[in-house]
mmCIF file of C-alpha atoms in Angstrom:
data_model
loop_
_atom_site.group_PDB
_atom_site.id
_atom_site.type_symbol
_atom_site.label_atom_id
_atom_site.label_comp_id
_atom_site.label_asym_id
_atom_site.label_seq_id
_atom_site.Cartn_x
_atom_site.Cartn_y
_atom_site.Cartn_z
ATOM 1 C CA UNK E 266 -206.007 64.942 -99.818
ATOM 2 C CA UNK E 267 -202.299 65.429 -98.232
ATOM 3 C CA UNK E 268 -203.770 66.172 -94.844
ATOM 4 C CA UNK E 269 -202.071 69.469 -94.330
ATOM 5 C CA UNK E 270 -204.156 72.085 -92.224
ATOM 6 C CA UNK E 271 -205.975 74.489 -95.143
ATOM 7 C CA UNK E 272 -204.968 77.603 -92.878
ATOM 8 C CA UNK E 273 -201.907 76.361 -91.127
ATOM 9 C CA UNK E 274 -199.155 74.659 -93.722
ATOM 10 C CA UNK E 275 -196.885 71.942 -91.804
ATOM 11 C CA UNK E 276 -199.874 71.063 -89.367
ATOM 12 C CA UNK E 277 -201.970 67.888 -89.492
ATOM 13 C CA UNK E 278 -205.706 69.306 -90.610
ATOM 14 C CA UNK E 279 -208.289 68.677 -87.238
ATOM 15 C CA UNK E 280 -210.699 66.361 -89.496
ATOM 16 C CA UNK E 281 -208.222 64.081 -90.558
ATOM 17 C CA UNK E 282 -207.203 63.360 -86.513
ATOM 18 C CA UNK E 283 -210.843 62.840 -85.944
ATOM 19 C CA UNK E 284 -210.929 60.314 -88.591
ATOM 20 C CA UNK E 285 -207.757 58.563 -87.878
ATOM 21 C CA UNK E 286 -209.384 58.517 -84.041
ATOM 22 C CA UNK E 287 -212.664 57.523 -85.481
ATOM 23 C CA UNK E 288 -211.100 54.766 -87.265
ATOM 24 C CA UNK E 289 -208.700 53.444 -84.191
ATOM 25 C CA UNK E 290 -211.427 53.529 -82.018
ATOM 26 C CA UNK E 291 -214.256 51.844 -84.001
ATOM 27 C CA UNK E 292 -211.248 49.224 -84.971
ATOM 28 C CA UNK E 293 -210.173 48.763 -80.670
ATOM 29 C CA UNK E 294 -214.017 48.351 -80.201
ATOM 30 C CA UNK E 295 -214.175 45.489 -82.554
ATOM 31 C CA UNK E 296 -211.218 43.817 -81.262
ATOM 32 C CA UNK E 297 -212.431 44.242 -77.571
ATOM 33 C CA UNK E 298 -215.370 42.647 -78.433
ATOM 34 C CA UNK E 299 -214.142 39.845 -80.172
ATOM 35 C CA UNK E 300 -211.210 39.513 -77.125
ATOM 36 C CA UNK E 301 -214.335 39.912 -74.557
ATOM 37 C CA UNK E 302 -216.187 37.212 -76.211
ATOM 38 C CA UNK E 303 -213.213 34.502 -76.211
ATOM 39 C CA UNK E 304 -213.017 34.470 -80.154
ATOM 40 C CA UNK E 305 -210.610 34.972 -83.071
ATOM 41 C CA UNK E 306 -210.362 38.224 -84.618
ATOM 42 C CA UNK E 307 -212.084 38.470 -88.398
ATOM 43 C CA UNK E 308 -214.282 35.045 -87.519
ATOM 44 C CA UNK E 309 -217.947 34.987 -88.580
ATOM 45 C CA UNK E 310 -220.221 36.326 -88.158
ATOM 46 C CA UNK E 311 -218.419 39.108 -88.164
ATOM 47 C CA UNK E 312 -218.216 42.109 -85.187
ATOM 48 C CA UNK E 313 -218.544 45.364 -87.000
ATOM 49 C CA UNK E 314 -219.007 48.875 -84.597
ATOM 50 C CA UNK E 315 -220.316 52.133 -86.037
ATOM 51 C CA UNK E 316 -219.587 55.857 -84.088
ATOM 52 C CA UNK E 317 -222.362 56.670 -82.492
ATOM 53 C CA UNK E 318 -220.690 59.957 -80.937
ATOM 54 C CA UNK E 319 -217.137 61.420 -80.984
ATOM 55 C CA UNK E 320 -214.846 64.085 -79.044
ATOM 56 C CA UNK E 321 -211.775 64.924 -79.845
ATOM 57 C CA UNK E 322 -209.894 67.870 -77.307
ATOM 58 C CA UNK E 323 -206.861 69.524 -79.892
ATOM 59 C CA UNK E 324 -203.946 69.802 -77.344
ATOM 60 C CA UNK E 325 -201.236 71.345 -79.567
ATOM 61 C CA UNK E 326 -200.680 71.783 -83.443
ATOM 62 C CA UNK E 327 -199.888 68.039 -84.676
ATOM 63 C CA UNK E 328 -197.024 68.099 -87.164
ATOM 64 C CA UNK E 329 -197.247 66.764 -90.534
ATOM 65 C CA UNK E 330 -193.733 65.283 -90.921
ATOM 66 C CA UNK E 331 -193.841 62.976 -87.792
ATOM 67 C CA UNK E 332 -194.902 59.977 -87.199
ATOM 68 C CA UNK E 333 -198.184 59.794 -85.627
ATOM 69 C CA UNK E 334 -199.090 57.510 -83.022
ATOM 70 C CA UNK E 335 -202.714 56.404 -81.455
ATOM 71 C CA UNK E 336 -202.920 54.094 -78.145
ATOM 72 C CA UNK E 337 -206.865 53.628 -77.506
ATOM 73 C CA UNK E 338 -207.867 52.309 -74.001
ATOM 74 C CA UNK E 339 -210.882 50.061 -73.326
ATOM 75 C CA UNK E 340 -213.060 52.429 -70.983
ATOM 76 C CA UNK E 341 -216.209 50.296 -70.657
ATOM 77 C CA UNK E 342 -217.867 47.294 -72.853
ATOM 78 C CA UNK E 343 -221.614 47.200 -72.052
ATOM 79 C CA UNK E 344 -223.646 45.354 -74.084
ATOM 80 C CA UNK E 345 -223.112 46.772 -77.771
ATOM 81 C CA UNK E 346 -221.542 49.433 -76.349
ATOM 82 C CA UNK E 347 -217.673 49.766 -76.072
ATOM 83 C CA UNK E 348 -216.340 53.445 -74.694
ATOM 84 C CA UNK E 349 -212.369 53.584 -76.187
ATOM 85 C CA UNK E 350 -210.254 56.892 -75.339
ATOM 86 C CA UNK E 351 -207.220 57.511 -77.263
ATOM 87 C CA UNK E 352 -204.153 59.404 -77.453
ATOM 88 C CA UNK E 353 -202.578 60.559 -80.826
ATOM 89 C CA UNK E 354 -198.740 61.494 -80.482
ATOM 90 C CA UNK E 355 -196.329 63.055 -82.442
ATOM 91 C CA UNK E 356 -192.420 63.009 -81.555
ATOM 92 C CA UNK E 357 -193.828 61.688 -77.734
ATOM 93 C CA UNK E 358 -196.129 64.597 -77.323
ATOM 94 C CA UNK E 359 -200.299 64.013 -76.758
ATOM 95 C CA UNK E 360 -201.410 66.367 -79.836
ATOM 96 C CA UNK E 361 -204.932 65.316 -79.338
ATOM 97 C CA UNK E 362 -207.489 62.955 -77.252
ATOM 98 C CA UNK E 363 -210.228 61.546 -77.935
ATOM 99 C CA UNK E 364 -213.836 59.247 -76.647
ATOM 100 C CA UNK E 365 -215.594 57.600 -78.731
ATOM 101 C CA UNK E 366 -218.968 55.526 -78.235
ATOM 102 C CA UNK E 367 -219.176 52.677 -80.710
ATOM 103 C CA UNK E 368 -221.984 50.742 -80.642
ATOM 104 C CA UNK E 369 -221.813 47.050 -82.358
ATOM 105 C CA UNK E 370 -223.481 47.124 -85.880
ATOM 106 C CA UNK E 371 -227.205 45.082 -85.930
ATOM 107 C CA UNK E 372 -227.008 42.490 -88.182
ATOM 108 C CA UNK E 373 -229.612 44.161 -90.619
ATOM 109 C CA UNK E 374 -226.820 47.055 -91.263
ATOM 110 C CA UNK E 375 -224.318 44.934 -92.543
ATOM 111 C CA UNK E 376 -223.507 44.957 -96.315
ATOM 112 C CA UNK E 377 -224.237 41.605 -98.241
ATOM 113 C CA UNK E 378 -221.037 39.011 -98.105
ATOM 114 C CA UNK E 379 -218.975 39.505 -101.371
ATOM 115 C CA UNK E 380 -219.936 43.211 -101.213
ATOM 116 C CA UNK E 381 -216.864 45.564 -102.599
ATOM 117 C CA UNK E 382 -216.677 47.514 -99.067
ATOM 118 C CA UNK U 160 -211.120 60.731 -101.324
ATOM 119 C CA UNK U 161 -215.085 59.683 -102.187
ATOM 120 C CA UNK U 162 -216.551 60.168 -98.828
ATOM 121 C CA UNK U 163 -218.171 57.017 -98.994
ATOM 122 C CA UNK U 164 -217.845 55.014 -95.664
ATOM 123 C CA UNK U 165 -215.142 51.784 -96.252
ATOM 124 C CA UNK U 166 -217.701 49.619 -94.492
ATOM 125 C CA UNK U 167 -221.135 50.990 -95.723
ATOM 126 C CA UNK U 168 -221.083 51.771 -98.628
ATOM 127 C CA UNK U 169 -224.053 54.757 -99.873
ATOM 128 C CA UNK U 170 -223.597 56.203 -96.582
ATOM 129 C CA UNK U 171 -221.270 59.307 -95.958
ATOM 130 C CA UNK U 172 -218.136 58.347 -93.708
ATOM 131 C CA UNK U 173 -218.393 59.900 -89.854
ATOM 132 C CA UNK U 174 -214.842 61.232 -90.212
ATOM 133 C CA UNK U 175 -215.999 62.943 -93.043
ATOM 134 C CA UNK U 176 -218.645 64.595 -91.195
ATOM 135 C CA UNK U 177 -216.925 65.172 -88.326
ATOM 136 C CA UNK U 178 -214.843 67.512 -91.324
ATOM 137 C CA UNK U 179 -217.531 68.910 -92.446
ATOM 138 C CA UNK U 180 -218.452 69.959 -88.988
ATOM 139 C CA UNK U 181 -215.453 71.216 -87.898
ATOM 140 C CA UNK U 182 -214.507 73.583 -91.291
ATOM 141 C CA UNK U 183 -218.338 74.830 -90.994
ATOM 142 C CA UNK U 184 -217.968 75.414 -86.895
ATOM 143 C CA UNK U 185 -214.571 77.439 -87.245
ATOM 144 C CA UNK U 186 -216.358 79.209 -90.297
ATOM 145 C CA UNK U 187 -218.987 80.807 -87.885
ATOM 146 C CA UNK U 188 -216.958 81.229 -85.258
ATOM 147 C CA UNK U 189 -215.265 83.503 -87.119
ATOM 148 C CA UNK U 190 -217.963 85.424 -88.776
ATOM 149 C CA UNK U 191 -219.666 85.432 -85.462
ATOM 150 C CA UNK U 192 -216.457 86.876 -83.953
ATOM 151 C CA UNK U 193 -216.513 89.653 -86.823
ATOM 152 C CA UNK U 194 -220.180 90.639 -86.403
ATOM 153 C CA UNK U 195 -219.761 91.082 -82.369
ATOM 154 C CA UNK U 196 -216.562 93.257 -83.021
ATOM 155 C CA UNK U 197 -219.197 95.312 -85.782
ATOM 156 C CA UNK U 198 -216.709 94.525 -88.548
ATOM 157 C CA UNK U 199 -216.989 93.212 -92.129
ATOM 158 C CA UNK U 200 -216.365 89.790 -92.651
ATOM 159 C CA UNK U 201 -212.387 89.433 -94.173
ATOM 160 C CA UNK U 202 -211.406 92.638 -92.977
ATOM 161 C CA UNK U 203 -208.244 92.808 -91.627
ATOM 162 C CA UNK U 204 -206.463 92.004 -89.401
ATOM 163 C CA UNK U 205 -208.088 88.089 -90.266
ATOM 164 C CA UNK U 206 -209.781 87.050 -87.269
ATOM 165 C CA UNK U 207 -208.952 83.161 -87.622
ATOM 166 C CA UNK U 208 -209.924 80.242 -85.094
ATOM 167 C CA UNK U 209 -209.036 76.573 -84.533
ATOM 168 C CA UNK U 210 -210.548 74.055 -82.679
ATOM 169 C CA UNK U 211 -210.070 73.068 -79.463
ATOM 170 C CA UNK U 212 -212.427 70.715 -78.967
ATOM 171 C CA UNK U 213 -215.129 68.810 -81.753
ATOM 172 C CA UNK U 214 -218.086 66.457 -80.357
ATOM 173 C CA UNK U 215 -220.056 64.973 -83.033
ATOM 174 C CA UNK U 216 -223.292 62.812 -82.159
ATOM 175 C CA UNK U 217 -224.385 60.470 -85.035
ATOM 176 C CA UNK U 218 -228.230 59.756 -84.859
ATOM 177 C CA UNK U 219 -228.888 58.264 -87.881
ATOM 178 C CA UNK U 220 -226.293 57.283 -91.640
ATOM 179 C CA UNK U 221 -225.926 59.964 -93.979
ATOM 180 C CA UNK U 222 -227.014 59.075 -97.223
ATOM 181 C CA UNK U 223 -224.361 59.766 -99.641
ATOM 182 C CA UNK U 224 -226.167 60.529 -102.549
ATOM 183 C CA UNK U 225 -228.391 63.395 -101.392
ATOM 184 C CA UNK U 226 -227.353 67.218 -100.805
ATOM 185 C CA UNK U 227 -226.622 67.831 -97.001
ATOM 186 C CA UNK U 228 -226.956 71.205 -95.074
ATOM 187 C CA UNK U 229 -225.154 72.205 -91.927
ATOM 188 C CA UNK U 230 -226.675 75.108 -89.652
ATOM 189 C CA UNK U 231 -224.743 76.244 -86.702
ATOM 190 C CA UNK U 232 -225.921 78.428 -84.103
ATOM 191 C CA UNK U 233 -223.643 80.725 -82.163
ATOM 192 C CA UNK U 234 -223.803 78.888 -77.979
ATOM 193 C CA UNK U 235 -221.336 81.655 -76.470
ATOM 194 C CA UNK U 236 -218.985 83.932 -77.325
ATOM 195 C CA UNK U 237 -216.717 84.347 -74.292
ATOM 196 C CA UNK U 238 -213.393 86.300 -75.126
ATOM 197 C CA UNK U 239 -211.463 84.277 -77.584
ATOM 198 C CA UNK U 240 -213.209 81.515 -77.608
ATOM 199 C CA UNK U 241 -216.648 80.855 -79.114
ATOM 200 C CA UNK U 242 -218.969 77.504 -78.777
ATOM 201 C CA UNK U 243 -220.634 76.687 -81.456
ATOM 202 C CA UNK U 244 -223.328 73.835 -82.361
ATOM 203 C CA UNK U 245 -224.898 72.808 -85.600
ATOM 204 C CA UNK U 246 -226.530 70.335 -87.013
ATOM 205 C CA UNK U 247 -226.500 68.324 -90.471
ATOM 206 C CA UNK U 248 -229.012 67.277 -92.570
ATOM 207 C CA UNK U 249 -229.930 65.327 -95.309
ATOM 208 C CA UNK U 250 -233.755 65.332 -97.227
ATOM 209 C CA UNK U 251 -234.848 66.915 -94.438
ATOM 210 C CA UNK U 252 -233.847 64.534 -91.562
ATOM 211 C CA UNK U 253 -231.170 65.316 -88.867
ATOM 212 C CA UNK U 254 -228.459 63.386 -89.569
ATOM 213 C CA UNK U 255 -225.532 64.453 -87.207
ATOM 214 C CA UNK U 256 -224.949 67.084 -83.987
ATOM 215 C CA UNK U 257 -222.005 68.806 -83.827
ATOM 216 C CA UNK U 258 -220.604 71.168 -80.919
ATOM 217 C CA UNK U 259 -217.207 72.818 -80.990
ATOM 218 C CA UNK U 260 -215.326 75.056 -79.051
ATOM 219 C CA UNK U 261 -213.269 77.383 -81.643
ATOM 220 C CA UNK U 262 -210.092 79.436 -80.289
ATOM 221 C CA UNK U 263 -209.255 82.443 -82.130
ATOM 222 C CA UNK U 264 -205.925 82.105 -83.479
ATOM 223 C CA UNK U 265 -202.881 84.081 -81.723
ATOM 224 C CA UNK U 266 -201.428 86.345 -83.858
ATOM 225 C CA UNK U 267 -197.897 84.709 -83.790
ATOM 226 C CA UNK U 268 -199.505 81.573 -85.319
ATOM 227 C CA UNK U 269 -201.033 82.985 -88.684
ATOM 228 C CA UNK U 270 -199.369 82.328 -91.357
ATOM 229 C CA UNK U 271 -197.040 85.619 -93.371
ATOM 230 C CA UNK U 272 -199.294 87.214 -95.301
ATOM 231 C CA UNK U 273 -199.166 85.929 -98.846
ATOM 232 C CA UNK U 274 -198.683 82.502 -97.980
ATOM 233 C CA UNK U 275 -200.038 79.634 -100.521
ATOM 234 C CA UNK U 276 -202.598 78.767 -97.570
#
């Protein structure tokens, strides 16, 4: 996949921002969470956070030859919950923001330890 | 790309829906956009339309192994714009809800005709 738009050559393809905000966001929620409980990033048992919705507003066409940069903001941590918005830039202009709910994974969810993933 | 999610693995990665969403969203869109001007689908000029905005609600994990069907369902048609929601299934079960608002694409922004897109 080279992440060029299908119908628009040169432009970053929508799904691959929502991903790349998906992934920030679900990443900032873990790291909130660890921060927000006083512990060390990566220690066990680990804090995992699946999308349990996503928006993404498309501001302008995001260019495929820049460098692309996403801040996320904590909006709220409530319970399992954690609320991150984000900005993705190109060349210092918002192409896209997004919200995403991510809600910490139950224990039950979480592939065995030693598990390829 | 296998569309499996990094962390879960069997399970269908939410960016990936979030794709799927988005290409099938900007699909109808358009057809719907043909059908209320009473013309045949690919006639031209191309009626073509972006997103400007994707929400996608995960209810449940998308098994990766089993076929999945999107439906959409024409919310408004308003000028250029049309809202569209769908949903996504897999053996029967609702997986994922999906809303976007699709823009139909200025003429200035379509690619020359002939282009490898």
């Amino acid at each position: 996949m080279s992440g060029s738009d299908p119908l628009f050559p040169g432009f970053v393809y929508g799904g691959l921002i929502a991903s790349l905000i998906d992934c920030h966001s679900t990443g900032s929620a873990a790291a909130a969470a660890y921060k927000a409980a006083g512990r060390e990033l990566g220690t066990q048992p680990e804090l995992r956070f699946v999308t349990a919705s996503l928006h993404v507003d498309y501001l302008r066409p995001t260019p495929l030859d820049a460098e692309l940069e996403i801040r996320g903001r904590i909006e709220e941590i409530k319970g399992r919950k954690v609320i991150v918005t984000s900005t993705l830039s190109a060349q210092g202009q918002v192409c896209a923001r997004g919200r995403v709910v991510a809600v910490q994974v139950p224990e039950a969810m979480k592939p065995p330890p030693g598990s390829p993933a």
